[in-house]
Amino acid sequence: MMTFLLAVVLLIVGYIVYSKVVERIFGINDQQPTPAYAKGDGMDYVPMSWWKGSLIQLLNIAGLGPIFGAILGALYGPVAFIWIVIGCIFAGAVHDYFSGMLSLKHNGEQYPSLVGRYLGKPMQAFINIVSILLMILVAAAFTAGPAQLISELTPLSFIAAIFIIFGYFLMAALFPVNKIIGKIYPIFGAILIFMAVSVGAALLLSSHQVPNLTYANLHPENLPVWPLLMVTISCGAISGFHSTQSPIIARTLKKQSDGRKVFYGAMIAEGIIALIWAAAGMTFFGGTDGLQGALAAGGPAGVVNEISISLLGTLGGILAILGVIILPITTGDTAIRSSRMMVTALLKKGIKHTKGKGIIIIATIIVTVPAFLLSTIDYTFLWRYVGWTNQLVATVMLWTGAIYLLINNKFHWICSVPAMFMTGVVCTYIFYAPEGFNMDYTLSMILGAFFTIVIAVWYVRKIISHSKDQNRFSKAS
């Protein structure tokens, strides 16, 4: 129990202390107009209060991610607490802050454009494809589950439910951000927080004992912690999907100092939610073996339902249904919206005479159609790649932040150290995982270390080159 409570306290302290360190290093100026005012268009660039932006950001980046991912990560035991705390404070929240604040700094630019500015056009082209595909897959994945549950609880068929959900997606993507998302998301964000806090309080007051820290790997199948845990628990620790969502809110901030509360703060809140569900998962069923059996019987949704109803009664059942239906849908719609924004930026470069609503509608159709088709078929084989792709996107965003800090003579280690860590994760994972090259674990570790060292050498050369440029500039002046 003490490990869990200490983990929650550390996340709160991390926000109070480290978020201010990150903000100071990045540098803010509240006298400079934000894109919400400088580029106000009544569609995406619309000023909103920081508290509303925080709740929308939380719902955008969270959904069922910190619930399902944390429950699956709980199979490893209390070591999951360590990853959530360290990953969230020093990697995930930093990642989210830089993805949002760099977007704000560059007039609300999308994630691929930011990558292009600091890592070059070839990387931008690659990330454009990867991030749009990731969001289409996320939208498809987070539609099928709710549609299936709706078809079980109502007379509607699965296909009819799919059409209704995508009808909502179209409205959310095409309407101004303050008309639908700005009005209902704060409510749903509050539901997400209430659901997690209620489960956490009921768990603490119950006879269940949350296990304290042990470094032993408690996974029933003895799967290795590195790098699988870091991919299994992404939302709640670090997730590249967040970097595609942050520009949505970056276009609505009233002042730069709101960024710490919105971007860093929402990630810490998501980390606390992940801690609660990880604790519930590894405790409620009598250990990781029991959790494994519950997952085999009903999947993560069944586990959420059983925990919620058992701990909270009728209220828990209502919350579980709301969570499994509403939360993934509200992640899917912003996935469509942000991918629409990215495609719009691409189309503006390629189609010179299409402007305004026309180009927005075309971009929405381009991303909605494939997401709809994927949601109606067995896309499980594609979904297996989302976890790695998600963390790859996060790694690139951290390197983007590191280069920004380096070239601006700021303390770049706050981004480059977690970027190097995540480089090791994605390099090792792709060689070891079944959806990757499915290699021997030891060989995967060797190859992962090799490519991580290659990236490290690249970055060291960047540091040396920048230092030489600075020396030449000093001498010239």
mmCIF file with all atom_site columns, N, CA and C in Angstrom, residues 132-133 135-137 139-140 166 170 173 335-344 360-374:
data_model
loop_
_atom_site.group_PDB
_atom_site.id
_atom_site.type_symbol
_atom_site.label_atom_id
_atom_site.label_alt_id
_atom_site.label_comp_id
_atom_site.label_asym_id
_atom_site.label_entity_id
_atom_site.label_seq_id
_atom_site.pdbx_PDB_ins_code
_atom_site.Cartn_x
_atom_site.Cartn_y
_atom_site.Cartn_z
_atom_site.occupancy
_atom_site.B_iso_or_equiv
_atom_site.pdbx_formal_charge
_atom_site.auth_seq_id
_atom_site.auth_comp_id
_atom_site.auth_asym_id
_atom_site.auth_atom_id
_atom_site.pdbx_PDB_model_num
ATOM 1   N N  . ILE A 1 132 ? -0.051  9.970  -39.168 1.00 0.00 ? 132 ILE A N  1
ATOM 2   C CA . ILE A 1 132 ? -1.403  9.900  -39.732 1.00 0.00 ? 132 ILE A CA 1
ATOM 3   C C  . ILE A 1 132 ? -1.922  8.469  -39.690 1.00 0.00 ? 132 ILE A C  1
ATOM 4   N N  . LEU A 1 133 ? -1.064  7.500  -40.032 1.00 0.00 ? 133 LEU A N  1
ATOM 5   C CA . LEU A 1 133 ? -1.468  6.096  -39.944 1.00 0.00 ? 133 LEU A CA 1
ATOM 6   C C  . LEU A 1 133 ? -1.796  5.706  -38.504 1.00 0.00 ? 133 LEU A C  1
ATOM 7   N N  . MET A 1 135 ? -2.936  7.610  -36.114 1.00 0.00 ? 135 MET A N  1
ATOM 8   C CA . MET A 1 135 ? -4.220  8.171  -35.695 1.00 0.00 ? 135 MET A CA 1
ATOM 9   C C  . MET A 1 135 ? -5.399  7.488  -36.367 1.00 0.00 ? 135 MET A C  1
ATOM 10  N N  . ILE A 1 136 ? -5.237  7.077  -37.625 1.00 0.00 ? 136 ILE A N  1
ATOM 11  C CA . ILE A 1 136 ? -6.301  6.332  -38.301 1.00 0.00 ? 136 ILE A CA 1
ATOM 12  C C  . ILE A 1 136 ? -6.531  4.998  -37.601 1.00 0.00 ? 136 ILE A C  1
ATOM 13  N N  . LEU A 1 137 ? -5.454  4.324  -37.231 1.00 0.00 ? 137 LEU A N  1
ATOM 14  C CA . LEU A 1 137 ? -5.565  3.056  -36.513 1.00 0.00 ? 137 LEU A CA 1
ATOM 15  C C  . LEU A 1 137 ? -6.192  3.251  -35.136 1.00 0.00 ? 137 LEU A C  1
ATOM 16  N N  . ALA A 1 139 ? -8.252  5.671  -34.235 1.00 0.00 ? 139 ALA A N  1
ATOM 17  C CA . ALA A 1 139 ? -9.674  5.966  -34.431 1.00 0.00 ? 139 ALA A CA 1
ATOM 18  C C  . ALA A 1 139 ? -10.457 4.690  -34.716 1.00 0.00 ? 139 ALA A C  1
ATOM 19  N N  . ALA A 1 140 ? -9.894  3.807  -35.549 1.00 0.00 ? 140 ALA A N  1
ATOM 20  C CA . ALA A 1 140 ? -10.566 2.539  -35.870 1.00 0.00 ? 140 ALA A CA 1
ATOM 21  C C  . ALA A 1 140 ? -10.652 1.646  -34.642 1.00 0.00 ? 140 ALA A C  1
ATOM 22  N N  . PHE A 1 166 ? -19.234 7.289  -36.316 1.00 0.00 ? 166 PHE A N  1
ATOM 23  C CA . PHE A 1 166 ? -18.501 8.056  -37.319 1.00 0.00 ? 166 PHE A CA 1
ATOM 24  C C  . PHE A 1 166 ? -19.259 9.318  -37.734 1.00 0.00 ? 166 PHE A C  1
ATOM 25  N N  . LEU A 1 170 ? -17.421 12.963 -37.660 1.00 0.00 ? 170 LEU A N  1
ATOM 26  C CA . LEU A 1 170 ? -17.445 13.982 -38.711 1.00 0.00 ? 170 LEU A CA 1
ATOM 27  C C  . LEU A 1 170 ? -17.829 15.343 -38.138 1.00 0.00 ? 170 LEU A C  1
ATOM 28  N N  . ALA A 1 173 ? -14.968 16.748 -36.117 1.00 0.00 ? 173 ALA A N  1
ATOM 29  C CA . ALA A 1 173 ? -13.826 17.153 -36.935 1.00 0.00 ? 173 ALA A CA 1
ATOM 30  C C  . ALA A 1 173 ? -14.111 18.422 -37.731 1.00 0.00 ? 173 ALA A C  1
ATOM 31  N N  . ALA A 1 335 ? -8.496  12.055 -32.684 1.00 0.00 ? 335 ALA A N  1
ATOM 32  C CA . ALA A 1 335 ? -7.535  11.453 -33.609 1.00 0.00 ? 335 ALA A CA 1
ATOM 33  C C  . ALA A 1 335 ? -7.900  11.831 -35.045 1.00 0.00 ? 335 ALA A C  1
ATOM 34  N N  . ILE A 1 336 ? -9.186  11.777 -35.346 1.00 0.00 ? 336 ILE A N  1
ATOM 35  C CA . ILE A 1 336 ? -9.652  12.185 -36.671 1.00 0.00 ? 336 ILE A CA 1
ATOM 36  C C  . ILE A 1 336 ? -9.411  13.684 -36.878 1.00 0.00 ? 336 ILE A C  1
ATOM 37  N N  . ARG A 1 337 ? -9.690  14.485 -35.860 1.00 0.00 ? 337 ARG A N  1
ATOM 38  C CA . ARG A 1 337 ? -9.523  15.937 -36.001 1.00 0.00 ? 337 ARG A CA 1
ATOM 39  C C  . ARG A 1 337 ? -8.066  16.315 -36.223 1.00 0.00 ? 337 ARG A C  1
ATOM 40  N N  . SER A 1 338 ? -7.169  15.742 -35.416 1.00 0.00 ? 338 SER A N  1
ATOM 41  C CA . SER A 1 338 ? -5.759  16.103 -35.561 1.00 0.00 ? 338 SER A CA 1
ATOM 42  C C  . SER A 1 338 ? -5.177  15.580 -36.864 1.00 0.00 ? 338 SER A C  1
ATOM 43  N N  . SER A 1 339 ? -5.600  14.388 -37.298 1.00 0.00 ? 339 SER A N  1
ATOM 44  C CA . SER A 1 339 ? -5.124  13.890 -38.596 1.00 0.00 ? 339 SER A CA 1
ATOM 45  C C  . SER A 1 339 ? -5.700  14.725 -39.733 1.00 0.00 ? 339 SER A C  1
ATOM 46  N N  . ARG A 1 340 ? -6.933  15.206 -39.555 1.00 0.00 ? 340 ARG A N  1
ATOM 47  C CA . ARG A 1 340 ? -7.518  16.123 -40.539 1.00 0.00 ? 340 ARG A CA 1
ATOM 48  C C  . ARG A 1 340 ? -6.692  17.402 -40.630 1.00 0.00 ? 340 ARG A C  1
ATOM 49  N N  . MET A 1 341 ? -6.237  17.917 -39.488 1.00 0.00 ? 341 MET A N  1
ATOM 50  C CA . MET A 1 341 ? -5.424  19.127 -39.468 1.00 0.00 ? 341 MET A CA 1
ATOM 51  C C  . MET A 1 341 ? -4.092  18.900 -40.180 1.00 0.00 ? 341 MET A C  1
ATOM 52  N N  . MET A 1 342 ? -3.501  17.709 -39.996 1.00 0.00 ? 342 MET A N  1
ATOM 53  C CA . MET A 1 342 ? -2.235  17.402 -40.665 1.00 0.00 ? 342 MET A CA 1
ATOM 54  C C  . MET A 1 342 ? -2.428  17.289 -42.178 1.00 0.00 ? 342 MET A C  1
ATOM 55  N N  . VAL A 1 343 ? -3.474  16.573 -42.579 1.00 0.00 ? 343 VAL A N  1
ATOM 56  C CA . VAL A 1 343 ? -3.732  16.406 -44.017 1.00 0.00 ? 343 VAL A CA 1
ATOM 57  C C  . VAL A 1 343 ? -4.082  17.754 -44.643 1.00 0.00 ? 343 VAL A C  1
ATOM 58  N N  . THR A 1 344 ? -4.803  18.597 -43.920 1.00 0.00 ? 344 THR A N  1
ATOM 59  C CA . THR A 1 344 ? -5.130  19.936 -44.417 1.00 0.00 ? 344 THR A CA 1
ATOM 60  C C  . THR A 1 344 ? -3.857  20.722 -44.719 1.00 0.00 ? 344 THR A C  1
ATOM 61  N N  . ILE A 1 360 ? -10.897 21.558 -45.843 1.00 0.00 ? 360 ILE A N  1
ATOM 62  C CA . ILE A 1 360 ? -11.132 20.875 -44.565 1.00 0.00 ? 360 ILE A CA 1
ATOM 63  C C  . ILE A 1 360 ? -11.989 19.638 -44.782 1.00 0.00 ? 360 ILE A C  1
ATOM 64  N N  . ILE A 1 361 ? -13.015 19.764 -45.609 1.00 0.00 ? 361 ILE A N  1
ATOM 65  C CA . ILE A 1 361 ? -13.894 18.625 -45.890 1.00 0.00 ? 361 ILE A CA 1
ATOM 66  C C  . ILE A 1 361 ? -13.136 17.522 -46.619 1.00 0.00 ? 361 ILE A C  1
ATOM 67  N N  . ILE A 1 362 ? -12.323 17.899 -47.602 1.00 0.00 ? 362 ILE A N  1
ATOM 68  C CA . ILE A 1 362 ? -11.528 16.904 -48.341 1.00 0.00 ? 362 ILE A CA 1
ATOM 69  C C  . ILE A 1 362 ? -10.592 16.162 -47.395 1.00 0.00 ? 362 ILE A C  1
ATOM 70  N N  . ALA A 1 363 ? -9.909  16.910 -46.543 1.00 0.00 ? 363 ALA A N  1
ATOM 71  C CA . ALA A 1 363 ? -8.973  16.292 -45.594 1.00 0.00 ? 363 ALA A CA 1
ATOM 72  C C  . ALA A 1 363 ? -9.700  15.355 -44.641 1.00 0.00 ? 363 ALA A C  1
ATOM 73  N N  . THR A 1 364 ? -10.891 15.745 -44.190 1.00 0.00 ? 364 THR A N  1
ATOM 74  C CA . THR A 1 364 ? -11.667 14.907 -43.273 1.00 0.00 ? 364 THR A CA 1
ATOM 75  C C  . THR A 1 364 ? -12.066 13.596 -43.936 1.00 0.00 ? 364 THR A C  1
ATOM 76  N N  . ILE A 1 365 ? -12.478 13.670 -45.185 1.00 0.00 ? 365 ILE A N  1
ATOM 77  C CA . ILE A 1 365 ? -12.858 12.457 -45.919 1.00 0.00 ? 365 ILE A CA 1
ATOM 78  C C  . ILE A 1 365 ? -11.658 11.525 -46.083 1.00 0.00 ? 365 ILE A C  1
ATOM 79  N N  . ILE A 1 366 ? -10.501 12.103 -46.379 1.00 0.00 ? 366 ILE A N  1
ATOM 80  C CA . ILE A 1 366 ? -9.291  11.307 -46.602 1.00 0.00 ? 366 ILE A CA 1
ATOM 81  C C  . ILE A 1 366 ? -8.943  10.460 -45.384 1.00 0.00 ? 366 ILE A C  1
ATOM 82  N N  . VAL A 1 367 ? -9.110  11.001 -44.182 1.00 0.00 ? 367 VAL A N  1
ATOM 83  C CA . VAL A 1 367 ? -8.732  10.250 -42.980 1.00 0.00 ? 367 VAL A CA 1
ATOM 84  C C  . VAL A 1 367 ? -9.891  9.435  -42.413 1.00 0.00 ? 367 VAL A C  1
ATOM 85  N N  . THR A 1 368 ? -11.131 9.856  -42.676 1.00 0.00 ? 368 THR A N  1
ATOM 86  C CA . THR A 1 368 ? -12.285 9.164  -42.093 1.00 0.00 ? 368 THR A CA 1
ATOM 87  C C  . THR A 1 368 ? -12.601 7.861  -42.813 1.00 0.00 ? 368 THR A C  1
ATOM 88  N N  . VAL A 1 369 ? -12.506 7.850  -44.132 1.00 0.00 ? 369 VAL A N  1
ATOM 89  C CA . VAL A 1 369 ? -12.864 6.649  -44.898 1.00 0.00 ? 369 VAL A CA 1
ATOM 90  C C  . VAL A 1 369 ? -12.026 5.437  -44.507 1.00 0.00 ? 369 VAL A C  1
ATOM 91  N N  . PRO A 1 370 ? -10.672 5.524  -44.513 1.00 0.00 ? 370 PRO A N  1
ATOM 92  C CA . PRO A 1 370 ? -9.900  4.344  -44.112 1.00 0.00 ? 370 PRO A CA 1
ATOM 93  C C  . PRO A 1 370 ? -10.138 3.939  -42.661 1.00 0.00 ? 370 PRO A C  1
ATOM 94  N N  . ALA A 1 371 ? -10.337 4.924  -41.775 1.00 0.00 ? 371 ALA A N  1
ATOM 95  C CA . ALA A 1 371 ? -10.622 4.597  -40.369 1.00 0.00 ? 371 ALA A CA 1
ATOM 96  C C  . ALA A 1 371 ? -11.940 3.836  -40.270 1.00 0.00 ? 371 ALA A C  1
ATOM 97  N N  . PHE A 1 372 ? -12.941 4.257  -41.030 1.00 0.00 ? 372 PHE A N  1
ATOM 98  C CA . PHE A 1 372 ? -14.234 3.566  -41.036 1.00 0.00 ? 372 PHE A CA 1
ATOM 99  C C  . PHE A 1 372 ? -14.092 2.141  -41.542 1.00 0.00 ? 372 PHE A C  1
ATOM 100 N N  . LEU A 1 373 ? -13.389 1.956  -42.629 1.00 0.00 ? 373 LEU A N  1
ATOM 101 C CA . LEU A 1 373 ? -13.221 0.615  -43.207 1.00 0.00 ? 373 LEU A CA 1
ATOM 102 C C  . LEU A 1 373 ? -12.472 -0.307 -42.239 1.00 0.00 ? 373 LEU A C  1
ATOM 103 N N  . LEU A 1 374 ? -11.428 0.203  -41.599 1.00 0.00 ? 374 LEU A N  1
ATOM 104 C CA . LEU A 1 374 ? -10.668 -0.618 -40.656 1.00 0.00 ? 374 LEU A CA 1
ATOM 105 C C  . LEU A 1 374 ? -11.501 -1.000 -39.434 1.00 0.00 ? 374 LEU A C  1
#
